[in-house]
Amino acid sequence: MLSPEQIIRINQKIRLRRVKYNDICAEMTDHIACKIEAELKNEIDFERLLHKTMMEVNPRKFQRNLLIQANLNAVKEFFGNIGDLRLVVKSIAMTFIIGSFINLFSKNTPEFAETALKSAFSIAYFLGFILILWANKYIRNSRLLTTGTVFFFIATFSQFFLKLERLAWTGASNHQLLFFMTACFSFILCSGYANLFRQFKKLKTA
């Protein structure tokens, strides 16, 4: 069993290797401590084993692999919300509420209505990203950051791909296309914030 001082020593060595996130640092500390304990025979061997294990584990590669997996899990969780009935109901309700306002703008020009729709959702997405940047400054949790990053990128790409001119090939009217775009943006917003609050809740109860 390693002493608290030895655990702190492991943690310090990991921090020196630019491991930025508290959860990854804790997981790596536990991983390295277990490897050292398996080979440790006396106190003198600790520093030698620590150096050897750090070379084997490669903290930066360890962090990169965990971040890749965290991003994949965040994408899976984001689109997995399609099966969440409560979230789908919220998205539908938001679509009808916002859609009624967009109809008012569409009486001017469809392009103006599209701009108003995208501007409103961009503000909502941006507020979520600001929340993550603020939280990460204090919490520094990789899962929270990847959840926010995935939300932001999906929202950004949706703004680029969901355009009236790109969807004209469907043959649907501008009114129908605006309603479809509102539904997509509503789901992205509900799914993104649901995942963010889920991560905050996990951190609070951890």
PDB file of C-alpha atoms in Angstrom:
ATOM      1  CA  MET A   1       0.000   0.000   0.000  1.00  0.00           C
ATOM      2  CA  LEU A   2       1.441   3.363  -1.029  1.00  0.00           C
ATOM      3  CA  SER A   3       1.576   6.204   1.478  1.00  0.00           C
ATOM      4  CA  PRO A   4      -0.347   9.492   0.948  1.00  0.00           C
ATOM      5  CA  GLU A   5       2.992  11.202   0.282  1.00  0.00           C
ATOM      6  CA  GLN A   6       3.798   8.726  -2.485  1.00  0.00           C
ATOM      7  CA  ILE A   7       0.375   9.231  -4.064  1.00  0.00           C
ATOM      8  CA  ILE A   8       0.971  12.998  -4.029  1.00  0.00           C
ATOM      9  CA  ARG A   9       4.368  12.423  -5.616  1.00  0.00           C
ATOM     10  CA  ILE A  10       2.743  10.419  -8.451  1.00  0.00           C
ATOM     11  CA  ASN A  11       0.151  13.142  -8.947  1.00  0.00           C
ATOM     12  CA  GLN A  12       2.859  15.821  -9.140  1.00  0.00           C
ATOM     13  CA  LYS A  13       4.804  13.864 -11.766  1.00  0.00           C
ATOM     14  CA  ILE A  14       1.644  13.489 -13.842  1.00  0.00           C
ATOM     15  CA  ARG A  15       0.872  17.223 -13.626  1.00  0.00           C
ATOM     16  CA  LEU A  16       4.367  17.987 -14.919  1.00  0.00           C
ATOM     17  CA  ARG A  17       3.525  16.027 -18.084  1.00  0.00           C
ATOM     18  CA  ARG A  18       0.755  18.508 -18.988  1.00  0.00           C
ATOM     19  CA  VAL A  19      -2.176  16.382 -17.947  1.00  0.00           C
ATOM     20  CA  LYS A  20      -4.749  19.170 -17.643  1.00  0.00           C
ATOM     21  CA  TYR A  21      -7.927  17.502 -16.411  1.00  0.00           C
ATOM     22  CA  ASN A  22      -8.601  16.550 -12.811  1.00  0.00           C
ATOM     23  CA  ASP A  23     -10.597  13.405 -13.618  1.00  0.00           C
ATOM     24  CA  ILE A  24      -7.925  12.087 -16.024  1.00  0.00           C
ATOM     25  CA  CYS A  25      -5.192  12.934 -13.528  1.00  0.00           C
ATOM     26  CA  ALA A  26      -7.036  11.023 -10.791  1.00  0.00           C
ATOM     27  CA  GLU A  27      -7.579   8.015 -13.064  1.00  0.00           C
ATOM     28  CA  MET A  28      -3.948   8.029 -14.169  1.00  0.00           C
ATOM     29  CA  THR A  29      -2.707   8.371 -10.583  1.00  0.00           C
ATOM     30  CA  ASP A  30      -4.726   5.314  -9.595  1.00  0.00           C
ATOM     31  CA  HIS A  31      -3.497   3.374 -12.628  1.00  0.00           C
ATOM     32  CA  ILE A  32       0.186   4.157 -11.964  1.00  0.00           C
ATOM     33  CA  ALA A  33      -0.158   3.546  -8.218  1.00  0.00           C
ATOM     34  CA  CYS A  34      -1.572   0.066  -8.873  1.00  0.00           C
ATOM     35  CA  LYS A  35       1.299  -0.790 -11.222  1.00  0.00           C
ATOM     36  CA  ILE A  36       3.881   0.390  -8.666  1.00  0.00           C
ATOM     37  CA  GLU A  37       2.214  -1.486  -5.791  1.00  0.00           C
ATOM     38  CA  ALA A  38       2.350  -4.691  -7.798  1.00  0.00           C
ATOM     39  CA  GLU A  39       6.158  -4.471  -8.042  1.00  0.00           C
ATOM     40  CA  LEU A  40       7.141  -2.509  -4.924  1.00  0.00           C
ATOM     41  CA  LYS A  41       9.214  -4.530  -2.465  1.00  0.00           C
ATOM     42  CA  ASN A  42      10.697  -1.745  -0.336  1.00  0.00           C
ATOM     43  CA  GLU A  43      10.566   2.044  -0.001  1.00  0.00           C
ATOM     44  CA  ILE A  44      13.875   2.514  -1.836  1.00  0.00           C
ATOM     45  CA  ASP A  45      12.392   1.097  -5.050  1.00  0.00           C
ATOM     46  CA  PHE A  46       9.561   3.656  -5.235  1.00  0.00           C
ATOM     47  CA  GLU A  47      11.327   6.403  -7.240  1.00  0.00           C
ATOM     48  CA  ARG A  48      12.841   3.880  -9.643  1.00  0.00           C
ATOM     49  CA  LEU A  49       9.474   2.215 -10.208  1.00  0.00           C
ATOM     50  CA  LEU A  50       7.763   5.586 -10.576  1.00  0.00           C
ATOM     51  CA  HIS A  51      10.192   6.629 -13.302  1.00  0.00           C
ATOM     52  CA  LYS A  52       9.854   3.252 -15.034  1.00  0.00           C
ATOM     53  CA  THR A  53       6.044   3.287 -14.896  1.00  0.00           C
ATOM     54  CA  MET A  54       5.814   6.881 -16.140  1.00  0.00           C
ATOM     55  CA  MET A  55       7.888   5.886 -19.161  1.00  0.00           C
ATOM     56  CA  GLU A  56       5.655   2.892 -19.834  1.00  0.00           C
ATOM     57  CA  VAL A  57       2.332   4.674 -19.387  1.00  0.00           C
ATOM     58  CA  ASN A  58       3.177   7.923 -21.245  1.00  0.00           C
ATOM     59  CA  PRO A  59       0.744  10.344 -19.536  1.00  0.00           C
ATOM     60  CA  ARG A  60       0.119  12.547 -22.590  1.00  0.00           C
ATOM     61  CA  LYS A  61      -0.803   9.526 -24.725  1.00  0.00           C
ATOM     62  CA  PHE A  62      -2.947   8.196 -21.870  1.00  0.00           C
ATOM     63  CA  GLN A  63      -4.778  11.553 -21.740  1.00  0.00           C
ATOM     64  CA  ARG A  64      -5.211  11.685 -25.525  1.00  0.00           C
ATOM     65  CA  ASN A  65      -6.742   8.199 -25.636  1.00  0.00           C
ATOM     66  CA  LEU A  66      -9.183   9.036 -22.838  1.00  0.00           C
ATOM     67  CA  LEU A  67     -10.188  12.292 -24.561  1.00  0.00           C
ATOM     68  CA  ILE A  68     -10.838  10.486 -27.859  1.00  0.00           C
ATOM     69  CA  GLN A  69     -13.022   7.963 -26.043  1.00  0.00           C
ATOM     70  CA  ALA A  70     -14.791  10.752 -24.134  1.00  0.00           C
ATOM     71  CA  ASN A  71     -15.598  12.552 -27.401  1.00  0.00           C
ATOM     72  CA  LEU A  72     -16.967   9.378 -28.981  1.00  0.00           C
ATOM     73  CA  ASN A  73     -19.107   8.742 -25.893  1.00  0.00           C
ATOM     74  CA  ALA A  74     -20.373  12.347 -25.989  1.00  0.00           C
ATOM     75  CA  VAL A  75     -21.452  11.998 -29.638  1.00  0.00           C
ATOM     76  CA  LYS A  76     -23.141   8.680 -28.879  1.00  0.00           C
ATOM     77  CA  GLU A  77     -24.938  10.169 -25.870  1.00  0.00           C
ATOM     78  CA  PHE A  78     -26.009  13.234 -27.872  1.00  0.00           C
ATOM     79  CA  PHE A  79     -27.736  11.279 -30.627  1.00  0.00           C
ATOM     80  CA  GLY A  80     -28.894   8.628 -28.162  1.00  0.00           C
ATOM     81  CA  ASN A  81     -31.256  11.265 -26.790  1.00  0.00           C
ATOM     82  CA  ILE A  82     -33.459  10.649 -29.838  1.00  0.00           C
ATOM     83  CA  GLY A  83     -34.833   7.726 -27.830  1.00  0.00           C
ATOM     84  CA  ASP A  84     -35.512   9.893 -24.764  1.00  0.00           C
ATOM     85  CA  LEU A  85     -39.292  10.473 -24.871  1.00  0.00           C
ATOM     86  CA  ARG A  86     -39.292  13.391 -22.429  1.00  0.00           C
ATOM     87  CA  LEU A  87     -36.583  15.201 -24.369  1.00  0.00           C
ATOM     88  CA  VAL A  88     -38.362  14.590 -27.684  1.00  0.00           C
ATOM     89  CA  VAL A  89     -41.585  16.019 -26.222  1.00  0.00           C
ATOM     90  CA  LYS A  90     -39.681  19.114 -25.048  1.00  0.00           C
ATOM     91  CA  SER A  91     -38.159  19.493 -28.523  1.00  0.00           C
ATOM     92  CA  ILE A  92     -41.582  19.228 -30.181  1.00  0.00           C
ATOM     93  CA  ALA A  93     -43.072  21.773 -27.774  1.00  0.00           C
ATOM     94  CA  MET A  94     -40.166  24.168 -28.445  1.00  0.00           C
ATOM     95  CA  THR A  95     -40.608  23.662 -32.198  1.00  0.00           C
ATOM     96  CA  PHE A  96     -44.267  24.707 -32.107  1.00  0.00           C
ATOM     97  CA  ILE A  97     -43.630  27.687 -29.811  1.00  0.00           C
ATOM     98  CA  ILE A  98     -40.666  29.043 -31.768  1.00  0.00           C
ATOM     99  CA  GLY A  99     -42.245  28.054 -35.081  1.00  0.00           C
ATOM    100  CA  SER A 100     -45.227  30.309 -34.380  1.00  0.00           C
ATOM    101  CA  PHE A 101     -42.884  33.295 -33.968  1.00  0.00           C
ATOM    102  CA  ILE A 102     -40.917  32.365 -37.071  1.00  0.00           C
ATOM    103  CA  ASN A 103     -44.176  32.402 -39.045  1.00  0.00           C
ATOM    104  CA  LEU A 104     -44.497  36.086 -38.202  1.00  0.00           C
ATOM    105  CA  PHE A 105     -41.062  36.785 -39.656  1.00  0.00           C
ATOM    106  CA  SER A 106     -41.692  34.601 -42.714  1.00  0.00           C
ATOM    107  CA  LYS A 107     -44.431  37.014 -43.782  1.00  0.00           C
ATOM    108  CA  ASN A 108     -41.650  39.421 -44.728  1.00  0.00           C
ATOM    109  CA  THR A 109     -39.191  37.122 -46.542  1.00  0.00           C
ATOM    110  CA  PRO A 110     -38.148  33.488 -45.942  1.00  0.00           C
ATOM    111  CA  GLU A 111     -34.508  34.590 -45.821  1.00  0.00           C
ATOM    112  CA  PHE A 112     -35.265  37.068 -43.028  1.00  0.00           C
ATOM    113  CA  ALA A 113     -37.101  34.356 -41.101  1.00  0.00           C
ATOM    114  CA  GLU A 114     -34.136  32.002 -41.551  1.00  0.00           C
ATOM    115  CA  THR A 115     -31.732  34.642 -40.234  1.00  0.00           C
ATOM    116  CA  ALA A 116     -33.950  35.336 -37.216  1.00  0.00           C
ATOM    117  CA  LEU A 117     -34.237  31.600 -36.466  1.00  0.00           C
ATOM    118  CA  LYS A 118     -30.512  30.960 -36.692  1.00  0.00           C
ATOM    119  CA  SER A 119     -29.636  34.067 -34.695  1.00  0.00           C
ATOM    120  CA  ALA A 120     -31.900  33.024 -31.822  1.00  0.00           C
ATOM    121  CA  PHE A 121     -30.478  29.505 -31.648  1.00  0.00           C
ATOM    122  CA  SER A 122     -26.881  30.731 -32.088  1.00  0.00           C
ATOM    123  CA  ILE A 123     -27.269  32.864 -28.974  1.00  0.00           C
ATOM    124  CA  ALA A 124     -28.609  29.850 -27.053  1.00  0.00           C
ATOM    125  CA  TYR A 125     -25.724  27.628 -28.239  1.00  0.00           C
ATOM    126  CA  PHE A 126     -23.156  30.303 -27.475  1.00  0.00           C
ATOM    127  CA  LEU A 127     -24.449  30.728 -23.916  1.00  0.00           C
ATOM    128  CA  GLY A 128     -23.974  26.981 -23.390  1.00  0.00           C
ATOM    129  CA  PHE A 129     -20.403  27.152 -24.649  1.00  0.00           C
ATOM    130  CA  ILE A 130     -19.643  30.140 -22.389  1.00  0.00           C
ATOM    131  CA  LEU A 131     -21.042  28.118 -19.468  1.00  0.00           C
ATOM    132  CA  ILE A 132     -18.623  25.283 -20.260  1.00  0.00           C
ATOM    133  CA  LEU A 133     -15.625  27.583 -20.567  1.00  0.00           C
ATOM    134  CA  TRP A 134     -16.483  29.175 -17.224  1.00  0.00           C
ATOM    135  CA  ALA A 135     -17.049  25.829 -15.506  1.00  0.00           C
ATOM    136  CA  ASN A 136     -13.897  24.274 -16.959  1.00  0.00           C
ATOM    137  CA  LYS A 137     -11.812  27.113 -15.522  1.00  0.00           C
ATOM    138  CA  TYR A 138     -12.707  25.881 -12.035  1.00  0.00           C
ATOM    139  CA  ILE A 139     -13.665  22.216 -12.492  1.00  0.00           C
ATOM    140  CA  ARG A 140     -11.283  21.081 -15.284  1.00  0.00           C
ATOM    141  CA  ASN A 141     -13.238  17.922 -16.054  1.00  0.00           C
ATOM    142  CA  SER A 142     -12.634  16.204 -19.396  1.00  0.00           C
ATOM    143  CA  ARG A 143     -16.119  14.686 -19.684  1.00  0.00           C
ATOM    144  CA  LEU A 144     -17.776  18.043 -19.089  1.00  0.00           C
ATOM    145  CA  LEU A 145     -15.537  19.732 -21.645  1.00  0.00           C
ATOM    146  CA  THR A 146     -16.027  17.062 -24.338  1.00  0.00           C
ATOM    147  CA  THR A 147     -19.805  17.136 -23.800  1.00  0.00           C
ATOM    148  CA  GLY A 148     -19.778  20.903 -24.324  1.00  0.00           C
ATOM    149  CA  THR A 149     -17.424  20.700 -27.301  1.00  0.00           C
ATOM    150  CA  VAL A 150     -19.549  18.082 -29.079  1.00  0.00           C
ATOM    151  CA  PHE A 151     -22.663  20.199 -28.437  1.00  0.00           C
ATOM    152  CA  PHE A 152     -20.965  23.304 -29.852  1.00  0.00           C
ATOM    153  CA  PHE A 153     -19.627  21.590 -32.997  1.00  0.00           C
ATOM    154  CA  ILE A 154     -22.907  19.846 -33.832  1.00  0.00           C
ATOM    155  CA  ALA A 155     -24.731  23.148 -33.348  1.00  0.00           C
ATOM    156  CA  THR A 156     -22.198  24.966 -35.560  1.00  0.00           C
ATOM    157  CA  PHE A 157     -22.355  22.384 -38.355  1.00  0.00           C
ATOM    158  CA  SER A 158     -26.153  22.400 -38.240  1.00  0.00           C
ATOM    159  CA  GLN A 159     -26.101  26.172 -38.851  1.00  0.00           C
ATOM    160  CA  PHE A 160     -23.958  25.578 -41.933  1.00  0.00           C
ATOM    161  CA  PHE A 161     -25.829  22.615 -43.435  1.00  0.00           C
ATOM    162  CA  LEU A 162     -29.415  23.535 -42.586  1.00  0.00           C
ATOM    163  CA  LYS A 163     -30.126  26.310 -45.078  1.00  0.00           C
ATOM    164  CA  LEU A 164     -33.179  27.009 -47.216  1.00  0.00           C
ATOM    165  CA  GLU A 165     -31.100  26.973 -50.386  1.00  0.00           C
ATOM    166  CA  ARG A 166     -29.494  23.626 -49.475  1.00  0.00           C
ATOM    167  CA  LEU A 167     -32.880  22.043 -48.730  1.00  0.00           C
ATOM    168  CA  ALA A 168     -34.675  23.414 -51.806  1.00  0.00           C
ATOM    169  CA  TRP A 169     -34.112  20.110 -53.638  1.00  0.00           C
ATOM    170  CA  THR A 170     -36.731  18.472 -51.395  1.00  0.00           C
ATOM    171  CA  GLY A 171     -39.488  20.403 -53.149  1.00  0.00           C
ATOM    172  CA  ALA A 172     -40.977  21.442 -49.802  1.00  0.00           C
ATOM    173  CA  SER A 173     -42.262  24.979 -49.289  1.00  0.00           C
ATOM    174  CA  ASN A 174     -40.185  27.548 -47.415  1.00  0.00           C
ATOM    175  CA  HIS A 175     -42.700  27.401 -44.576  1.00  0.00           C
ATOM    176  CA  GLN A 176     -42.253  23.606 -44.254  1.00  0.00           C
ATOM    177  CA  LEU A 177     -38.465  23.870 -44.476  1.00  0.00           C
ATOM    178  CA  LEU A 178     -38.357  26.541 -41.771  1.00  0.00           C
ATOM    179  CA  PHE A 179     -40.487  24.319 -39.553  1.00  0.00           C
ATOM    180  CA  PHE A 180     -38.136  21.374 -40.188  1.00  0.00           C
ATOM    181  CA  MET A 181     -35.083  23.524 -39.391  1.00  0.00           C
ATOM    182  CA  THR A 182     -36.750  24.726 -36.193  1.00  0.00           C
ATOM    183  CA  ALA A 183     -37.359  21.101 -35.156  1.00  0.00           C
ATOM    184  CA  CYS A 184     -33.702  20.177 -35.790  1.00  0.00           C
ATOM    185  CA  PHE A 185     -32.356  23.186 -33.910  1.00  0.00           C
ATOM    186  CA  SER A 186     -34.769  22.534 -31.030  1.00  0.00           C
ATOM    187  CA  PHE A 187     -33.596  18.944 -30.660  1.00  0.00           C
ATOM    188  CA  ILE A 188     -29.919  19.988 -30.795  1.00  0.00           C
ATOM    189  CA  LEU A 189     -30.529  22.609 -28.119  1.00  0.00           C
ATOM    190  CA  CYS A 190     -32.511  20.282 -25.829  1.00  0.00           C
ATOM    191  CA  SER A 191     -30.110  17.366 -26.280  1.00  0.00           C
ATOM    192  CA  GLY A 192     -27.003  19.506 -25.753  1.00  0.00           C
ATOM    193  CA  TYR A 193     -28.236  21.162 -22.582  1.00  0.00           C
ATOM    194  CA  ALA A 194     -29.637  17.887 -21.224  1.00  0.00           C
ATOM    195  CA  ASN A 195     -26.207  16.284 -21.531  1.00  0.00           C
ATOM    196  CA  LEU A 196     -24.476  19.299 -19.988  1.00  0.00           C
ATOM    197  CA  PHE A 197     -26.764  19.344 -16.956  1.00  0.00           C
ATOM    198  CA  ARG A 198     -26.362  15.578 -16.645  1.00  0.00           C
ATOM    199  CA  GLN A 199     -22.588  16.014 -16.404  1.00  0.00           C
ATOM    200  CA  PHE A 200     -22.947  18.824 -13.859  1.00  0.00           C
ATOM    201  CA  LYS A 201     -25.198  16.571 -11.792  1.00  0.00           C
ATOM    202  CA  LYS A 202     -22.656  13.736 -11.891  1.00  0.00           C
ATOM    203  CA  LEU A 203     -19.913  16.090 -10.736  1.00  0.00           C
ATOM    204  CA  LYS A 204     -22.092  17.406  -7.938  1.00  0.00           C
ATOM    205  CA  THR A 205     -22.867  13.927  -6.610  1.00  0.00           C
ATOM    206  CA  ALA A 206     -19.327  12.546  -7.125  1.00  0.00           C
TER     207      ALA A 206
END
